[in-house]
mmCIF file of C-alpha atoms in Angstrom:
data_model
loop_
_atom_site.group_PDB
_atom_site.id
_atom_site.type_symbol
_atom_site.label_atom_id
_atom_site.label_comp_id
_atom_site.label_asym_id
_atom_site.label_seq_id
_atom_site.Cartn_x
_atom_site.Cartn_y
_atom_site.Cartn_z
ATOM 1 C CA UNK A 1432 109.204 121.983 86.470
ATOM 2 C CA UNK A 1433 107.111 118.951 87.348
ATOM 3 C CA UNK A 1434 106.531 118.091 90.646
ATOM 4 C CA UNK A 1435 108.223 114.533 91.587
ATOM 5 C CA UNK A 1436 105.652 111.665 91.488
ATOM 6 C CA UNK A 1437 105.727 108.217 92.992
ATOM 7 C CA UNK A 1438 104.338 105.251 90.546
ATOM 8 C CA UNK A 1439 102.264 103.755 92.688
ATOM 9 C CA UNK A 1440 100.622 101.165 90.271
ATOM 10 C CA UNK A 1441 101.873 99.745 87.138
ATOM 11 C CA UNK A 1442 100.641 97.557 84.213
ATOM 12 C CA UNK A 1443 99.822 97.913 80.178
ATOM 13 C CA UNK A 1444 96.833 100.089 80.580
ATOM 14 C CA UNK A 1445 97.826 102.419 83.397
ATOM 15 C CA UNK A 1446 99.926 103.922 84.749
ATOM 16 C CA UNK A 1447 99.746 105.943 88.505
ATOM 17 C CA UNK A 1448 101.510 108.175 90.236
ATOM 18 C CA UNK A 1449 100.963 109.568 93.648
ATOM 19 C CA UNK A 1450 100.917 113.347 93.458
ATOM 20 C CA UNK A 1451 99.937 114.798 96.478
ATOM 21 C CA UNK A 1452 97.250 115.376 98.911
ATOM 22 C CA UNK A 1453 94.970 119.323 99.019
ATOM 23 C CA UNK A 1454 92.220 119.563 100.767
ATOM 24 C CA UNK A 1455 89.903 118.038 97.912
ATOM 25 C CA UNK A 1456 91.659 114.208 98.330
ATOM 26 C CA UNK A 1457 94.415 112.324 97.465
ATOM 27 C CA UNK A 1458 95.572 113.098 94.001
ATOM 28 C CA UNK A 1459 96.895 110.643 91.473
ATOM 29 C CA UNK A 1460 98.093 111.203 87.961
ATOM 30 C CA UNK A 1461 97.131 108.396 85.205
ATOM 31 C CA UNK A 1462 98.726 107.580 82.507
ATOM 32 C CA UNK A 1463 95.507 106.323 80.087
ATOM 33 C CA UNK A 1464 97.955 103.813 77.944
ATOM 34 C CA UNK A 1465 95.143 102.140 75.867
ATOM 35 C CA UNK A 1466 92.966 103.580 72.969
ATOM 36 C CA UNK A 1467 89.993 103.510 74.959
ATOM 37 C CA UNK A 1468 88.582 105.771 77.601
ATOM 38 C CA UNK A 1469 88.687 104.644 80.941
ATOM 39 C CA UNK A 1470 87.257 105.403 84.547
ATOM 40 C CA UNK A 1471 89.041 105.741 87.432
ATOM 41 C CA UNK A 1472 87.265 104.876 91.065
ATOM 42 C CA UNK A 1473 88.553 104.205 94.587
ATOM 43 C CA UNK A 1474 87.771 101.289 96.790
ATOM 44 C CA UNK A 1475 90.106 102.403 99.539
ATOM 45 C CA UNK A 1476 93.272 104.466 99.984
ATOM 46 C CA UNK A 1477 95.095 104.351 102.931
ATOM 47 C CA UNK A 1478 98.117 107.099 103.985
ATOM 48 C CA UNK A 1479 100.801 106.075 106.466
ATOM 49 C CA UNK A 1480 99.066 103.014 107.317
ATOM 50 C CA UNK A 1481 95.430 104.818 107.347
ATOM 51 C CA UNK A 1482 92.724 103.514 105.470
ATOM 52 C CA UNK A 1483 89.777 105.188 104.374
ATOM 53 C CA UNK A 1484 87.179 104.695 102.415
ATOM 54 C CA UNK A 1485 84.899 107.311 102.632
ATOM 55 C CA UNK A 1486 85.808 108.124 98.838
ATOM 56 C CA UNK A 1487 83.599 110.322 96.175
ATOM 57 C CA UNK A 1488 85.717 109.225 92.970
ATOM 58 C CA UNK A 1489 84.697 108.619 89.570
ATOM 59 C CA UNK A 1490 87.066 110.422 87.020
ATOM 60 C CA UNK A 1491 87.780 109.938 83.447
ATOM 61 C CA UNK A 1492 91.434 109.476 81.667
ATOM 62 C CA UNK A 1493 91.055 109.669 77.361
ATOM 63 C CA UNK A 1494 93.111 107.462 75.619
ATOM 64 C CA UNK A 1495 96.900 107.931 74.915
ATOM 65 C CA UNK A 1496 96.860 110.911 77.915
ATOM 66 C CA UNK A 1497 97.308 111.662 81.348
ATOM 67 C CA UNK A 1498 95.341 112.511 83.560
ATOM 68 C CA UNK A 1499 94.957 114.087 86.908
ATOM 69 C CA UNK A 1500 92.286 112.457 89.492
ATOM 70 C CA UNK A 1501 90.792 112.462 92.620
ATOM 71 C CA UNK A 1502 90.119 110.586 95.700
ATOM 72 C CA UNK A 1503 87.827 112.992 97.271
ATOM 73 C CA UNK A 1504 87.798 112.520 100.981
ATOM 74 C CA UNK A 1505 88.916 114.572 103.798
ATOM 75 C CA UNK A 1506 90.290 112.412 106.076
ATOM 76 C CA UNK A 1507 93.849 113.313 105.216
ATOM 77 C CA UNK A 1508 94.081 116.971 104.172
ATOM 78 C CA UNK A 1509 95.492 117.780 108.151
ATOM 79 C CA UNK A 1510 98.254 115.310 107.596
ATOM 80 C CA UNK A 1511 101.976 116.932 107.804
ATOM 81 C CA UNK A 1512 103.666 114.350 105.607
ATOM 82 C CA UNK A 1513 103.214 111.897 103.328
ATOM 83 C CA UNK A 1514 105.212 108.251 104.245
ATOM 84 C CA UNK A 1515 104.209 105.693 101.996
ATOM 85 C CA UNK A 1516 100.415 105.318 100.027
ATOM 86 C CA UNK A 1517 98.419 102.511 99.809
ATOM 87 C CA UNK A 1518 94.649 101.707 98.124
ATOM 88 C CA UNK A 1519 92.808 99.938 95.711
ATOM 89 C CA UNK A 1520 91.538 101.915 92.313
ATOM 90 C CA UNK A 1521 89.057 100.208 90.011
ATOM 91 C CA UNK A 1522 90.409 100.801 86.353
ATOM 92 C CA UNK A 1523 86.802 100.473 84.323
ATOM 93 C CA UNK A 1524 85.920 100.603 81.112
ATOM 94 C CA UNK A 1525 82.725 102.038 80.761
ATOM 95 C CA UNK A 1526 81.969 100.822 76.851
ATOM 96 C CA UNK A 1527 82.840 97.325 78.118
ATOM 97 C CA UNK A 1528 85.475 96.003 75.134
ATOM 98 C CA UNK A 1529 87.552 94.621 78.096
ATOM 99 C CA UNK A 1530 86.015 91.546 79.530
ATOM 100 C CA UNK A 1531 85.817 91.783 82.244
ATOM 101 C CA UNK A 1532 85.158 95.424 81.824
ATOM 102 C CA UNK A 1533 87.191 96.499 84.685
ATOM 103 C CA UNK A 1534 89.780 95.305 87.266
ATOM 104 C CA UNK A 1535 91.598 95.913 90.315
ATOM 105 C CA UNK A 1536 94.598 98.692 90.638
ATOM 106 C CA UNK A 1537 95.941 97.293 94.187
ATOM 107 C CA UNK A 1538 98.839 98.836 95.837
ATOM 108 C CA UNK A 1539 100.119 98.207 99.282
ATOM 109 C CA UNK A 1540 102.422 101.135 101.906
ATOM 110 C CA UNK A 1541 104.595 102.717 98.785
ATOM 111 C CA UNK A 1542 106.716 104.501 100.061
ATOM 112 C CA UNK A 1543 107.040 108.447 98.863
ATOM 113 C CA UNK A 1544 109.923 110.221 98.709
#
């Protein structure tokens, strides 16, 4: 049985879900919808209204999967419940056939079931 994931983030080349938070980060899932590889990084995430960004992230997705990823940071691990997830995750293209080669995954307070 999968676990119940919030999309967070939407658009033709990605797609994220909030999965949960373990003492290693935040953890999204991506969906990789292009045919390329892309990178994953965090700006900032913020849970219940708190930001960090204090991140180590820098994971890969291949093309036509999903993958699991990582906001590594340890501010939240203590937390007793998730409310509603926030951030901004750079979706990058590392071979740079995207001009720009990499954008802006914004998402602001979603709120989690």
């Amino acid at each position: 049985a999968l676990e119940q994931r919030t999309v967070v983030y939407e658009d033709n080349n990605v797609k994220i879900s909030f999965s949960e938070i373990t003492e290693d980060g935040v953890e999204f899932w991506v969906e990789n919808l292009t045919n390329i590889n892309i990178t994953i990084q965090a700006d900032t995430i913020s849970i219940n209204g708190i930001s960090t960004n204090d991140i180590m992230m820098s994971d890969d997705v291949a093309p036509k999967s999903k993958g699991k990823v990582i906001a590594g940071c340890d501010d939240f691990s203590s937390l007793a419940s998730v409310e509603t997830v926030g951030g901004q995750l750079r979706i990058i293209d590392l071979s740079q056939t995207w001009d720009p080669y990499y954008y802006n995954a914004t998402f602001v307070n979603v709120p989690i079931e």
